Short mmCIF file of C-alpha atoms and ligand atoms in Angstrom, two decimals:
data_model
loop_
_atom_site.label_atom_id
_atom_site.label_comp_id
_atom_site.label_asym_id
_atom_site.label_seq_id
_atom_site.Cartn_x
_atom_site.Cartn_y
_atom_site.Cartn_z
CA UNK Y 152 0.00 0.00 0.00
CA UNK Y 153 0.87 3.85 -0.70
CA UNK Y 154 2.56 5.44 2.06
CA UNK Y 155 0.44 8.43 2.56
CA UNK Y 156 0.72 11.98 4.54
CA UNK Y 157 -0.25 14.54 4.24
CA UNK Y 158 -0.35 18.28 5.78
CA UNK Y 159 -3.90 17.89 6.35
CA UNK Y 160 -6.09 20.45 7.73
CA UNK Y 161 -5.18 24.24 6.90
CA UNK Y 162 -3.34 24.84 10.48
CA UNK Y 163 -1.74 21.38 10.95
CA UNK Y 164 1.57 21.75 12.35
CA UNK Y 165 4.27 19.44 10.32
CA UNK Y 166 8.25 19.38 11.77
CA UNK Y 167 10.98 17.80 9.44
CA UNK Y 168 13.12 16.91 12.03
CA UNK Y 169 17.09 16.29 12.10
CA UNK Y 170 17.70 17.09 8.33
CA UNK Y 171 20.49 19.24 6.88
CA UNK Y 172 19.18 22.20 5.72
CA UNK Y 173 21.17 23.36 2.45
CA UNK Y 174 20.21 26.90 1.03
CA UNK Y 175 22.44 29.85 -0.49
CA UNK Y 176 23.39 30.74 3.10
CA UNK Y 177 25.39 26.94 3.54
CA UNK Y 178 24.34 23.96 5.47
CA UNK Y 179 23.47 23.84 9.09
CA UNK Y 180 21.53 20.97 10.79
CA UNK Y 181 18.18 22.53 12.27
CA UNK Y 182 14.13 21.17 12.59
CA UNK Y 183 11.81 22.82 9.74
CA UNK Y 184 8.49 23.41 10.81
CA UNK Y 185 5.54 24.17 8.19
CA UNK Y 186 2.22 25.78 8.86
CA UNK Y 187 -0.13 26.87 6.22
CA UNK Y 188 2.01 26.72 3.36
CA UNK Y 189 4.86 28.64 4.54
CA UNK Y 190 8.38 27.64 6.58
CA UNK Y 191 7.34 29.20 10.05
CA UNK Y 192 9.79 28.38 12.23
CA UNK Y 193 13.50 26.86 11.71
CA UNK Y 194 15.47 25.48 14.77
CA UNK Y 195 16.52 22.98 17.33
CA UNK Y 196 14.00 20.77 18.81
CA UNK Y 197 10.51 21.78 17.29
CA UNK Y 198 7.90 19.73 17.39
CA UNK Y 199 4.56 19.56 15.67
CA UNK Y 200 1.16 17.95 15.33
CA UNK Y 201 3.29 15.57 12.65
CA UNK Y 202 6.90 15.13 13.19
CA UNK Y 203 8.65 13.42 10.14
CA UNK Y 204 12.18 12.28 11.30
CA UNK Y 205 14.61 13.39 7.73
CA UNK Y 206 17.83 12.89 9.58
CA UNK Y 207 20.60 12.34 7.40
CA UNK Y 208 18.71 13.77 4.75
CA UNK Y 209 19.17 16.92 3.09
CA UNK Y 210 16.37 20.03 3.40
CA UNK Y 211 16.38 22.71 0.52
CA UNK Y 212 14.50 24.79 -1.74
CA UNK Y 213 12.40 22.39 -4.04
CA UNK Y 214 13.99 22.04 -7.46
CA UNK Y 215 12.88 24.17 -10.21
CA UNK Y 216 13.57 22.78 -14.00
CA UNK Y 217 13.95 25.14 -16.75
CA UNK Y 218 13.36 22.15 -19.38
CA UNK Y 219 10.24 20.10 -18.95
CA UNK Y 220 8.63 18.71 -22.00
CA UNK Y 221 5.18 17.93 -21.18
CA UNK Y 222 3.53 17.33 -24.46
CA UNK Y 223 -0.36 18.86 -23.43
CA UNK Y 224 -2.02 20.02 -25.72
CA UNK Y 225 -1.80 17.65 -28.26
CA UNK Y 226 0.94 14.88 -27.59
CA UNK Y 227 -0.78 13.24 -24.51
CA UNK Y 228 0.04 9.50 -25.32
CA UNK Y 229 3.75 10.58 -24.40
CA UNK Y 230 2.55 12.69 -21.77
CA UNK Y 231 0.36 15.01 -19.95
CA UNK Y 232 1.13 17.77 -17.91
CA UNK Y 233 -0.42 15.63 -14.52
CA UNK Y 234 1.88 12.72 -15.27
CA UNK Y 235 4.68 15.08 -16.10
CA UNK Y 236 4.42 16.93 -13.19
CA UNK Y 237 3.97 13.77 -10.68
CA UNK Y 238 7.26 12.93 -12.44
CA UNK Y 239 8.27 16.00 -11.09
CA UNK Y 240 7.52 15.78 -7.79
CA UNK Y 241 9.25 12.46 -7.56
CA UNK Y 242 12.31 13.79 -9.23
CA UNK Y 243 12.04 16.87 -5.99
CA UNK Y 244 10.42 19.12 -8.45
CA UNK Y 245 8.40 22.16 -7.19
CA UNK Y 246 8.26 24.34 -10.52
CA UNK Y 247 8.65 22.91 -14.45
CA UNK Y 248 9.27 25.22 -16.97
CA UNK Y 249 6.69 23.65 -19.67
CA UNK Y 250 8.66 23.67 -22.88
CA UNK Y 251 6.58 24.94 -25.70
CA UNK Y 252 6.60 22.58 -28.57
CA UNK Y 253 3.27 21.29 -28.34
CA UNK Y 254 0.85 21.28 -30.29
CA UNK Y 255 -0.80 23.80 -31.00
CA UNK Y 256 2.34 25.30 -30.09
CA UNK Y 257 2.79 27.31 -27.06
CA UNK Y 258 2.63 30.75 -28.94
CA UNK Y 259 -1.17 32.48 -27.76
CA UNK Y 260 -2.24 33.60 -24.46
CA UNK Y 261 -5.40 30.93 -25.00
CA UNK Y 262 -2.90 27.88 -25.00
CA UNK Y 263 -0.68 29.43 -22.06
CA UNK Y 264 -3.75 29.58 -19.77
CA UNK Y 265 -4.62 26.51 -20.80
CA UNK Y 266 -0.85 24.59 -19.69
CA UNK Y 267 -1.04 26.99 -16.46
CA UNK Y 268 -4.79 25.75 -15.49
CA UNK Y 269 -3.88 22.15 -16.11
CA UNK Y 270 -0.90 22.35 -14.08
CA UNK Y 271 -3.14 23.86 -11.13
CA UNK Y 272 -5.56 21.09 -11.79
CA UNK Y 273 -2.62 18.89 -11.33
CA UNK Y 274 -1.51 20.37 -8.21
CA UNK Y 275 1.70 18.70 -7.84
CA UNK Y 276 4.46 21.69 -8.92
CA UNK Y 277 4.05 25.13 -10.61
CA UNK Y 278 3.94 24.91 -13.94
CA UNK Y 279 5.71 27.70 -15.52
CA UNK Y 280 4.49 28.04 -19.53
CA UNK Y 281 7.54 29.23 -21.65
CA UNK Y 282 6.18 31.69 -24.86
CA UNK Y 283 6.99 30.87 -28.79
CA UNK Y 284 9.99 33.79 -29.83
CA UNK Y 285 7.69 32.76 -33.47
CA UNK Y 286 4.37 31.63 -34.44
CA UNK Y 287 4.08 27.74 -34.30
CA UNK Y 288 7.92 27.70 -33.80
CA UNK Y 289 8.33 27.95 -37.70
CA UNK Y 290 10.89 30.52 -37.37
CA UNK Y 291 8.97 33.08 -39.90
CA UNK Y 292 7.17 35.77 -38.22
CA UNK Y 293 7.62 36.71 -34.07
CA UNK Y 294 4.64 35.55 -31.60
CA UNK Y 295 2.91 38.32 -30.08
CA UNK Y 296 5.59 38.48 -27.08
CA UNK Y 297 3.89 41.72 -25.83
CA UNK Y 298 0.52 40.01 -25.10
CA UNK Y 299 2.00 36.95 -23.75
CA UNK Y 300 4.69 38.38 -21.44
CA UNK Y 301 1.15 40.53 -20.29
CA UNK Y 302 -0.40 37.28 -19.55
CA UNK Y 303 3.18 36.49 -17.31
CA UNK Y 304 5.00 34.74 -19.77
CA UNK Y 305 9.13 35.46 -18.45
CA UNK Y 306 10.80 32.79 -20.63
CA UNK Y 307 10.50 32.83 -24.57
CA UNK Y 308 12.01 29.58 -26.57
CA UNK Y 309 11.25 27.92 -29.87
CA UNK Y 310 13.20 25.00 -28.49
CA UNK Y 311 13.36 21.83 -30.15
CA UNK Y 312 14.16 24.11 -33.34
CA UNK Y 313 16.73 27.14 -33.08
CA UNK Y 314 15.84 30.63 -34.32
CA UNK Y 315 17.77 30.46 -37.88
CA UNK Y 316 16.92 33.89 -38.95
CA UNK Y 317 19.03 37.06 -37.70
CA UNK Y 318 17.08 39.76 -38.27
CA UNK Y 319 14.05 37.78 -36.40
CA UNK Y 320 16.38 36.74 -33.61
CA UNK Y 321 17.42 40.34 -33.50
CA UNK Y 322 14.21 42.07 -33.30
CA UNK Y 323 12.95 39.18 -30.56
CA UNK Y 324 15.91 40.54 -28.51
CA UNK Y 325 15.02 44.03 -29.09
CA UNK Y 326 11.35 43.24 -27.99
CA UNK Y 327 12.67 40.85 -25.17
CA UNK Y 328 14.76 43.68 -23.40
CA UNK Y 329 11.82 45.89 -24.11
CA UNK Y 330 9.62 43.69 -21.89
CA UNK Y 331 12.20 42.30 -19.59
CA UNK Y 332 11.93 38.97 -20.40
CA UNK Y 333 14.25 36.47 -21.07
CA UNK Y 334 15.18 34.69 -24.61
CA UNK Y 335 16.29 30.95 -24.30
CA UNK Y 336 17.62 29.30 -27.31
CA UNK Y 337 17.91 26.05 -28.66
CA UNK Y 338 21.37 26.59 -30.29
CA UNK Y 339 21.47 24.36 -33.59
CA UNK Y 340 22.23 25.83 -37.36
CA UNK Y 341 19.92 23.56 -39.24
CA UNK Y 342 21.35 23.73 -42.42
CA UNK Y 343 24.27 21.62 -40.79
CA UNK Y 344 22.57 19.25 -38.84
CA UNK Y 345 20.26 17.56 -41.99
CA UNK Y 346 19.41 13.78 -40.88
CA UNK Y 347 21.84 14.04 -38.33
CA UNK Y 348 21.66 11.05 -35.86
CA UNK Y 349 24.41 10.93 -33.76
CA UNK Y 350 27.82 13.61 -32.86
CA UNK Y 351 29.90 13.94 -35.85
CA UNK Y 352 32.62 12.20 -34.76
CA UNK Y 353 35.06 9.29 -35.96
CA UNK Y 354 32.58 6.55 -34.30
CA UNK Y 355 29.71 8.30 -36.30
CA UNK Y 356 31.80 7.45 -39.60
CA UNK Y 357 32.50 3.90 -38.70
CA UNK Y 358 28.71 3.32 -37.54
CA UNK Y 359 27.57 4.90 -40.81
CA UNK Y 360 25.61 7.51 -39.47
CA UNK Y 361 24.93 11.08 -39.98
CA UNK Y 362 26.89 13.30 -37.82
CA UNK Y 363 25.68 16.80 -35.58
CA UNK Y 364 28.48 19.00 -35.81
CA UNK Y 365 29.24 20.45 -32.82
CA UNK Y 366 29.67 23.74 -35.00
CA UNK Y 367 26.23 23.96 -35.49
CA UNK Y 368 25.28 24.79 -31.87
CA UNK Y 369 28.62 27.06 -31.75
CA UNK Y 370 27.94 29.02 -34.37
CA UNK Y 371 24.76 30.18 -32.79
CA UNK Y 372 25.90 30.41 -29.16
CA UNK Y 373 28.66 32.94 -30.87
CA UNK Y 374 25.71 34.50 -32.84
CA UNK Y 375 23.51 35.54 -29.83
CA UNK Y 376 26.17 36.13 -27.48
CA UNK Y 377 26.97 39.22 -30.20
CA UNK Y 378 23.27 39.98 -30.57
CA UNK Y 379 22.93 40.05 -26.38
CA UNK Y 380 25.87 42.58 -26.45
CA UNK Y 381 24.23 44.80 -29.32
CA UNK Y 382 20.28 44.39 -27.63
CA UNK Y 383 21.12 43.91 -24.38
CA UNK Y 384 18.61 41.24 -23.84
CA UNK Y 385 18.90 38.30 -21.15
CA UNK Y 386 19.48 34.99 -23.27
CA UNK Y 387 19.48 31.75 -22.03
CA UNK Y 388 21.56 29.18 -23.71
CA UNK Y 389 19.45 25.68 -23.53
CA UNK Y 390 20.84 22.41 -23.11
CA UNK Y 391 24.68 22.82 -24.54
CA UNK Y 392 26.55 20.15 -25.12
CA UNK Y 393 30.48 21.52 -26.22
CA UNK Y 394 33.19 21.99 -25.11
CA UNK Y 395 33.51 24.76 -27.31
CA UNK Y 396 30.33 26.80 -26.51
CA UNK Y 397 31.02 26.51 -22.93
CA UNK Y 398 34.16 28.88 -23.32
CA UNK Y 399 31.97 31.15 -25.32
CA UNK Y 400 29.29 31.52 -22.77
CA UNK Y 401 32.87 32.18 -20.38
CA UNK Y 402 33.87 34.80 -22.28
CA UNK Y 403 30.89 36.35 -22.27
CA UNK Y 404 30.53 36.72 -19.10
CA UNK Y 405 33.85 37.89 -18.25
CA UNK Y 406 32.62 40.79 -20.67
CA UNK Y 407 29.49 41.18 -18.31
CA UNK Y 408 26.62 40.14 -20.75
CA UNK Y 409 23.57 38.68 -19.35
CA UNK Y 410 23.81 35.50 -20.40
CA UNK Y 411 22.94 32.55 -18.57
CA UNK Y 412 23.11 28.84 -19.43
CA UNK Y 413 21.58 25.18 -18.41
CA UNK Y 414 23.24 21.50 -18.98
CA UNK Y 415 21.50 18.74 -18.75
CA UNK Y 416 22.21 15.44 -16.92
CA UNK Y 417 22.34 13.04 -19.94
CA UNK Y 418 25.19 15.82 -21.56
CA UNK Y 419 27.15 15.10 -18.29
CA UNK Y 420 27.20 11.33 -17.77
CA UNK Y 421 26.87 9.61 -21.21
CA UNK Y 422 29.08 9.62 -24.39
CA UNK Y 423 28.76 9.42 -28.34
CA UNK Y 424 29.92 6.31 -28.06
CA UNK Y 425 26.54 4.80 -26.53
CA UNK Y 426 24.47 5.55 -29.88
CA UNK Y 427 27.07 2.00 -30.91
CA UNK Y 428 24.26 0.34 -29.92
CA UNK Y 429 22.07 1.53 -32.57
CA UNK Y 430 19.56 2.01 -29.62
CA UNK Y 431 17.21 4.88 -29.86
CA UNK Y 432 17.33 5.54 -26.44
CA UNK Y 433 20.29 7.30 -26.58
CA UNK Y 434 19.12 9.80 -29.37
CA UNK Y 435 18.92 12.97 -28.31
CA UNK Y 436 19.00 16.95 -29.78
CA UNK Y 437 21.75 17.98 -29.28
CA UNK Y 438 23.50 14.61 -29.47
CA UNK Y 439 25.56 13.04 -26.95
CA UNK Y 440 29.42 13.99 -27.39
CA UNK Y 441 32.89 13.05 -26.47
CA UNK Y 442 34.67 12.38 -23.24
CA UNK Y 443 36.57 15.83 -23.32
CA UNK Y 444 33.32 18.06 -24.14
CA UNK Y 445 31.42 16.25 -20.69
CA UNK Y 446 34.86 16.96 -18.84
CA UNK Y 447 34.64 20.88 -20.01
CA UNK Y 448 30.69 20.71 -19.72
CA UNK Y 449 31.22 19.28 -15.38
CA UNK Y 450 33.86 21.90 -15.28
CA UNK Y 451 31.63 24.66 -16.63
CA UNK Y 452 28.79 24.05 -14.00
CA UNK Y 453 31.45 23.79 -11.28
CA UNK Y 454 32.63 27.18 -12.20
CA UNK Y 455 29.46 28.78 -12.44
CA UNK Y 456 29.97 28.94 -16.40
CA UNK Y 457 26.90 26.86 -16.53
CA UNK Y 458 24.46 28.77 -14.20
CA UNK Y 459 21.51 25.26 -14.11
CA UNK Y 460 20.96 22.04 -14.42
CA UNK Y 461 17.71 21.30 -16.91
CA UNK Y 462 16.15 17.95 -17.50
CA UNK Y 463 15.31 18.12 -21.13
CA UNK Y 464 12.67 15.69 -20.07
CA UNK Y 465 11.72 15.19 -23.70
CA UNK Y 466 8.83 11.58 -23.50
CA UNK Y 467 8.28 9.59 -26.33
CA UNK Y 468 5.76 6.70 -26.53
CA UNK Y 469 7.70 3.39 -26.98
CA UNK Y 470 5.89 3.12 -30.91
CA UNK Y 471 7.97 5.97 -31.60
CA UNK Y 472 11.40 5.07 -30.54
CA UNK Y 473 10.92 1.84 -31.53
CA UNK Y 474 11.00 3.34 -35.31
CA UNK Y 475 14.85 3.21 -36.83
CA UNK Y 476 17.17 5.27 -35.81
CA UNK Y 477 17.07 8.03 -38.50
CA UNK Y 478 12.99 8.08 -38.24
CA UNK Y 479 12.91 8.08 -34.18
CA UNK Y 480 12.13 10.93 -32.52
CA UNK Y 481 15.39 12.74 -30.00
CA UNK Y 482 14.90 12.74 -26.21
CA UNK Y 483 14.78 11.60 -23.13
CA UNK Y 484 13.37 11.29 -19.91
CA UNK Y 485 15.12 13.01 -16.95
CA UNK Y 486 12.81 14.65 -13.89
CA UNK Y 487 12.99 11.27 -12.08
CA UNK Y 488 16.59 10.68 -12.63
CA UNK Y 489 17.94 14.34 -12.44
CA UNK Y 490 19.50 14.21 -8.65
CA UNK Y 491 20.66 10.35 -8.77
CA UNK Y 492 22.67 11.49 -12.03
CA UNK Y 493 24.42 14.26 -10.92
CA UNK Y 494 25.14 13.37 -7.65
CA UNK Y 495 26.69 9.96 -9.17
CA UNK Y 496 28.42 11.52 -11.77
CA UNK Y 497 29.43 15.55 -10.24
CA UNK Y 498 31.90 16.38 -7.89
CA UNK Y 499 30.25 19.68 -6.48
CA UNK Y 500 29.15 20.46 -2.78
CA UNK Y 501 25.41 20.28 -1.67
CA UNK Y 502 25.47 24.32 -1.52
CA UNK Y 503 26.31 24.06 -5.23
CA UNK Y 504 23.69 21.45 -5.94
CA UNK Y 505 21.17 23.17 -5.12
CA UNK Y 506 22.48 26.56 -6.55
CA UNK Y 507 22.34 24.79 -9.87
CA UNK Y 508 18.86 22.78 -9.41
CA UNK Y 509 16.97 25.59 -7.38
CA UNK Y 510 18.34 29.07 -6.86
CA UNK Y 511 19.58 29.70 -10.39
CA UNK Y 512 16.63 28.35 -12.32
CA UNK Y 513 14.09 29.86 -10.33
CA UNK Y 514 15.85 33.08 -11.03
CA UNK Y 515 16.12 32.80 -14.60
CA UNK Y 516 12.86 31.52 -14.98
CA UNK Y 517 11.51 34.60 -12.88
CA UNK Y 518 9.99 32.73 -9.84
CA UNK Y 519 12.25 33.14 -7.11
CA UNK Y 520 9.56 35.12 -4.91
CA UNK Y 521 8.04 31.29 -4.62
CA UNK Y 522 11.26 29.04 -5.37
CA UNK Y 523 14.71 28.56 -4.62
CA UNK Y 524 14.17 30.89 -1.61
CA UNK Y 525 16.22 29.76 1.73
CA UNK Y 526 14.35 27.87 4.04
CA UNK Y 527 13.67 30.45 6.77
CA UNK Y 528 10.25 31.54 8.33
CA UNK Y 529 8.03 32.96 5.60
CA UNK Y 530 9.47 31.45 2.66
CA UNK Y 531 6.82 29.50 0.62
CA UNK Y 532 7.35 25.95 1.81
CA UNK Y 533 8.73 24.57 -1.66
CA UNK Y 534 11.23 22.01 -0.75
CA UNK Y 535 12.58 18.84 -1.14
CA UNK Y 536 13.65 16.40 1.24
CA UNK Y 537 16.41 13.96 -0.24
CA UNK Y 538 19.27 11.21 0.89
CA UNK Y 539 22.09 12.31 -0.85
CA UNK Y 540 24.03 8.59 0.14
CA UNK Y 541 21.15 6.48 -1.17
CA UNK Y 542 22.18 4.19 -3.87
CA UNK Y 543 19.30 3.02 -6.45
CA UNK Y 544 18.70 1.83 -9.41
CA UNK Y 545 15.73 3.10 -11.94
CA UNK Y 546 13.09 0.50 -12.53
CA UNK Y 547 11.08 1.84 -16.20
CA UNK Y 548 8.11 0.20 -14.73
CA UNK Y 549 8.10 2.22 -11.58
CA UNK Y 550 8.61 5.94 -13.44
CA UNK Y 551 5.65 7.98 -12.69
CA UNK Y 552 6.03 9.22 -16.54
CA UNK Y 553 4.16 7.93 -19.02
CA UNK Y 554 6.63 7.41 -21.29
CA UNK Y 555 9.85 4.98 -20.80
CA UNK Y 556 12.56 6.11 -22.74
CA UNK Y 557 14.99 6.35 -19.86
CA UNK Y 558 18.74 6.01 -20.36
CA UNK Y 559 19.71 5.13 -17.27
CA UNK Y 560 18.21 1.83 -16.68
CA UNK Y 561 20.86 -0.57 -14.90
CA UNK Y 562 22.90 2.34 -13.78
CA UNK Y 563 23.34 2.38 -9.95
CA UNK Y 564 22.79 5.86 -8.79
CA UNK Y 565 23.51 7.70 -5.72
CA UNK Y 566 21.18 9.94 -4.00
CA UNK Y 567 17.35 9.56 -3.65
CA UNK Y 568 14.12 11.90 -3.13
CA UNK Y 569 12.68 10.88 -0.12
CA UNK Y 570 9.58 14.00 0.19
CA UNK Y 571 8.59 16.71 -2.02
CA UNK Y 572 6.23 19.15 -0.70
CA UNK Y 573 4.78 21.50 -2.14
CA UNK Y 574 2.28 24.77 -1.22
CA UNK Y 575 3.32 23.34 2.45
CA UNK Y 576 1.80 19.72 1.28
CA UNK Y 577 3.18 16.43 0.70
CA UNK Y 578 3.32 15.46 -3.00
CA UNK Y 579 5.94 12.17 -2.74
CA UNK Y 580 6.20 10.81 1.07
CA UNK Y 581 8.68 8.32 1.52
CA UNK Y 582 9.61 8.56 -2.52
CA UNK Y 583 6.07 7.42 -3.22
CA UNK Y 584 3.53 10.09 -4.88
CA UNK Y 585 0.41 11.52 -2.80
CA UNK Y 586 -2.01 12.55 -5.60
O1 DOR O 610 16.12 15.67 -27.75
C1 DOR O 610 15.30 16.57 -27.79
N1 DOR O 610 13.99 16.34 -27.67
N2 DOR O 610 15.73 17.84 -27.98
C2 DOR O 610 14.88 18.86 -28.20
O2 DOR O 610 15.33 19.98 -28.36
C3 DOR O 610 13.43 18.62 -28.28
C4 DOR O 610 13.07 17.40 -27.50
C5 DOR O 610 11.68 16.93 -27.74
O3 DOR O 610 10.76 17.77 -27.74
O4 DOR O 610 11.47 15.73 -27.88
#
């Protein structure tokens, strides 16, 4: 049977006692005690009407991901945004950015209601609609970013295609700094990435299959970072996956532009050579590189280079990936397996950990008022609750998503969500979900 608790009634009393708690201000070991929806009190020997004992467990700010493909409207037999977001909450999730390649796309304030109201129907996390930068993502005439970022829209993305066109990607900036929102781009010149499978690399040319350049994202990292310093719009480079771009996204820094940029976990624990296999599972946009671009991607997001770590979640009924290679879709799933991978595969400190899965996206993604705040009386209680020694390994049949395509099956991970809670309510007790 389902381990259940909840909150309860409206002035229930609930301690998390013993943990670690781990916000920007360090880690200290005190109790945690929610009321109402908020942190109220944070010290030594609290009590409440439910005590939940999280020692040797870590307490922080609930993770916020600035990649979540959830596929409603119109791609609900990978997905929906209920069984995305229960996903979410098991992966310590409080907030998903809700990517916007759906369909219809994500580009009118009627569909952007829509995603928000289904996530509240869901209850389990915020979910945080990203805008189109162009109609239907086609890359030929702007969405009206003025009417959505009225409706609360902070992130705009075409992701899953890259703006190709300069003058558009220009005047989105223009507009974007105009309205103080932030651009995110998928970086990927498409004229040199035709019925590519895997990274072009010598493996690809052995295996016979059509190589990604890693030029092709460069190329339009470079571009934007010069169109950031001539607009002066906040851009957000998604998912990168080179060595290369990470020293460009360095640089441009060190020149002060407001750039920001997200890895993913896949990009930082598995290699080119994987797609050997000829398995689908391990096709992805961008692709999966070489040894020396995850050593320079690691390094990047332990020098603050790389401001988040973003899922990419990107389900895929099985019918789908079970096409060829060249015909199946890209993606992965990764909101159940985010913390287990990087805390297997990164050598960073908890404080860091949860700069890169809380406190940086919920800034970038504009939400920090209810996420990645530091657990002290009258922050929104938001947090997750998680064993950072735990070893496990993922079971397909067990993922809350309903989709499969997980990469990581067999792989022994360390560190495990034990709670989520969110609004000051248990959504996963004891690593099982609540609603
Ligand atoms: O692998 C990917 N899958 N990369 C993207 O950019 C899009 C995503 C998807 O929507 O499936």
């Amino acid at each position: 049977m389902t381990k259940q608790a909840t909150t309860g009634n409206a002035s229930q009393r609930t301690v998390l006692k013993g943990g670690t708690v781990v916000d920007s201000r360090g880690e200290r070991t005190a109790d945690v005690a929610i009321e109402d929806g908020l942190v109220v009190e944070v010290g030594s020997s609290l009590s409440g009407s439910r005590n939940v004992d999280v020692s040797g467990c870590v307490v922080a700010p609930g993770f916020v991901d600035l990649h979540a493909h959830l596929r409603e409207p119109g791609k609900e037999e990978a997905e929906t945004i209920e069984t995305g977001s229960r996903a979410g909450a098991k992966g310590g999730y409080t907030a998903l950015v809700a990517m916007p390649n759906t369909d219809p796309a994500q580009d009118s304030v009627a569909v952007i209601d829509f995603v928000r109201e289904q996530g509240k129907r869901a209850g389990l996390v915020d979910v945080v609609p990203s805008g189109c930068i162009t109609l239907g993502r086609k890359g030929e005439a702007l969405a009206p970013m003025a009417e959505l970022a009225a409706a609360g829209v902070r992130i705009f993305t075409d992701d899953g295609n890259g703006v190709q066109d300069e003058l558009l990607m220009r005047r989105a900036m223009e507009y974007g700094k105009g309205l103080g929102v932030t651009l995110a781009q998928h970086c990927e010149v498409s004229s040199l990435t035709k019925g590519a499978v895997m990274n072009e690399c010598q493996c690809c040319t052995s295996l016979g299959l059509p190589g990604w350049p890693s030029i092709a994202e460069e190329l339009m990292v470079f571009r934007d970072i010069e169109l950031a310093r001539l607009t002066g719009a906040r851009v957000h480079f998604l998912h990168l996956s080179t060595a290369r771009s990470v020293e460009l996204v360095r640089a441009a820094k060190r020149d002060g532009l407001p750039v920001t940029a997200e890895v993913t976990p896949h990009h930082l624990s598995l290699d080119e050579t994987k797609l050997a296999t000829f398995d689908t599972v391990f096709k992805v946009n961008p692709p999966l590189r070489s040894p020396n671009d995850i050593a320079a991607l690691r390094e990047g997001l332990r020098d603050g280079t790389i401001d988040a770590l973003a899922t990419d979640h990107a389900p895929h009924p099985r019918r789908d990936k079970e096409l060829a290679l060249d015909q199946a879709p890209p993606g992965m799933l990764g909101l159940e397996t985010a913390l287990g991978v990087a805390l297997s595969v990164l050598n960073v400190d908890l404080t860091h950990l949860v700069r890169v899965m809380s406190i940086n996206p919920a800034r970038i993604a504009g939400i920090s008022d209810r996420h990645g705040r530091d657990v002290q009386p009258g922050a929104p209680a938001n947090l997750v609750v998680f064993d950072p020694n735990a070893t496990w390994q993922v079971e397909p049949e067990h993922l809350a998503s309903k989709s499969r395509n997980t990469p990581f099956v067999g792989m022994k991970l360390r560190g495990k969500v034990r709670h989520t809670v969110f609004d000051g309510e248990f959504t996963v007790f004891e690593g099982d979900a609540q609603r």
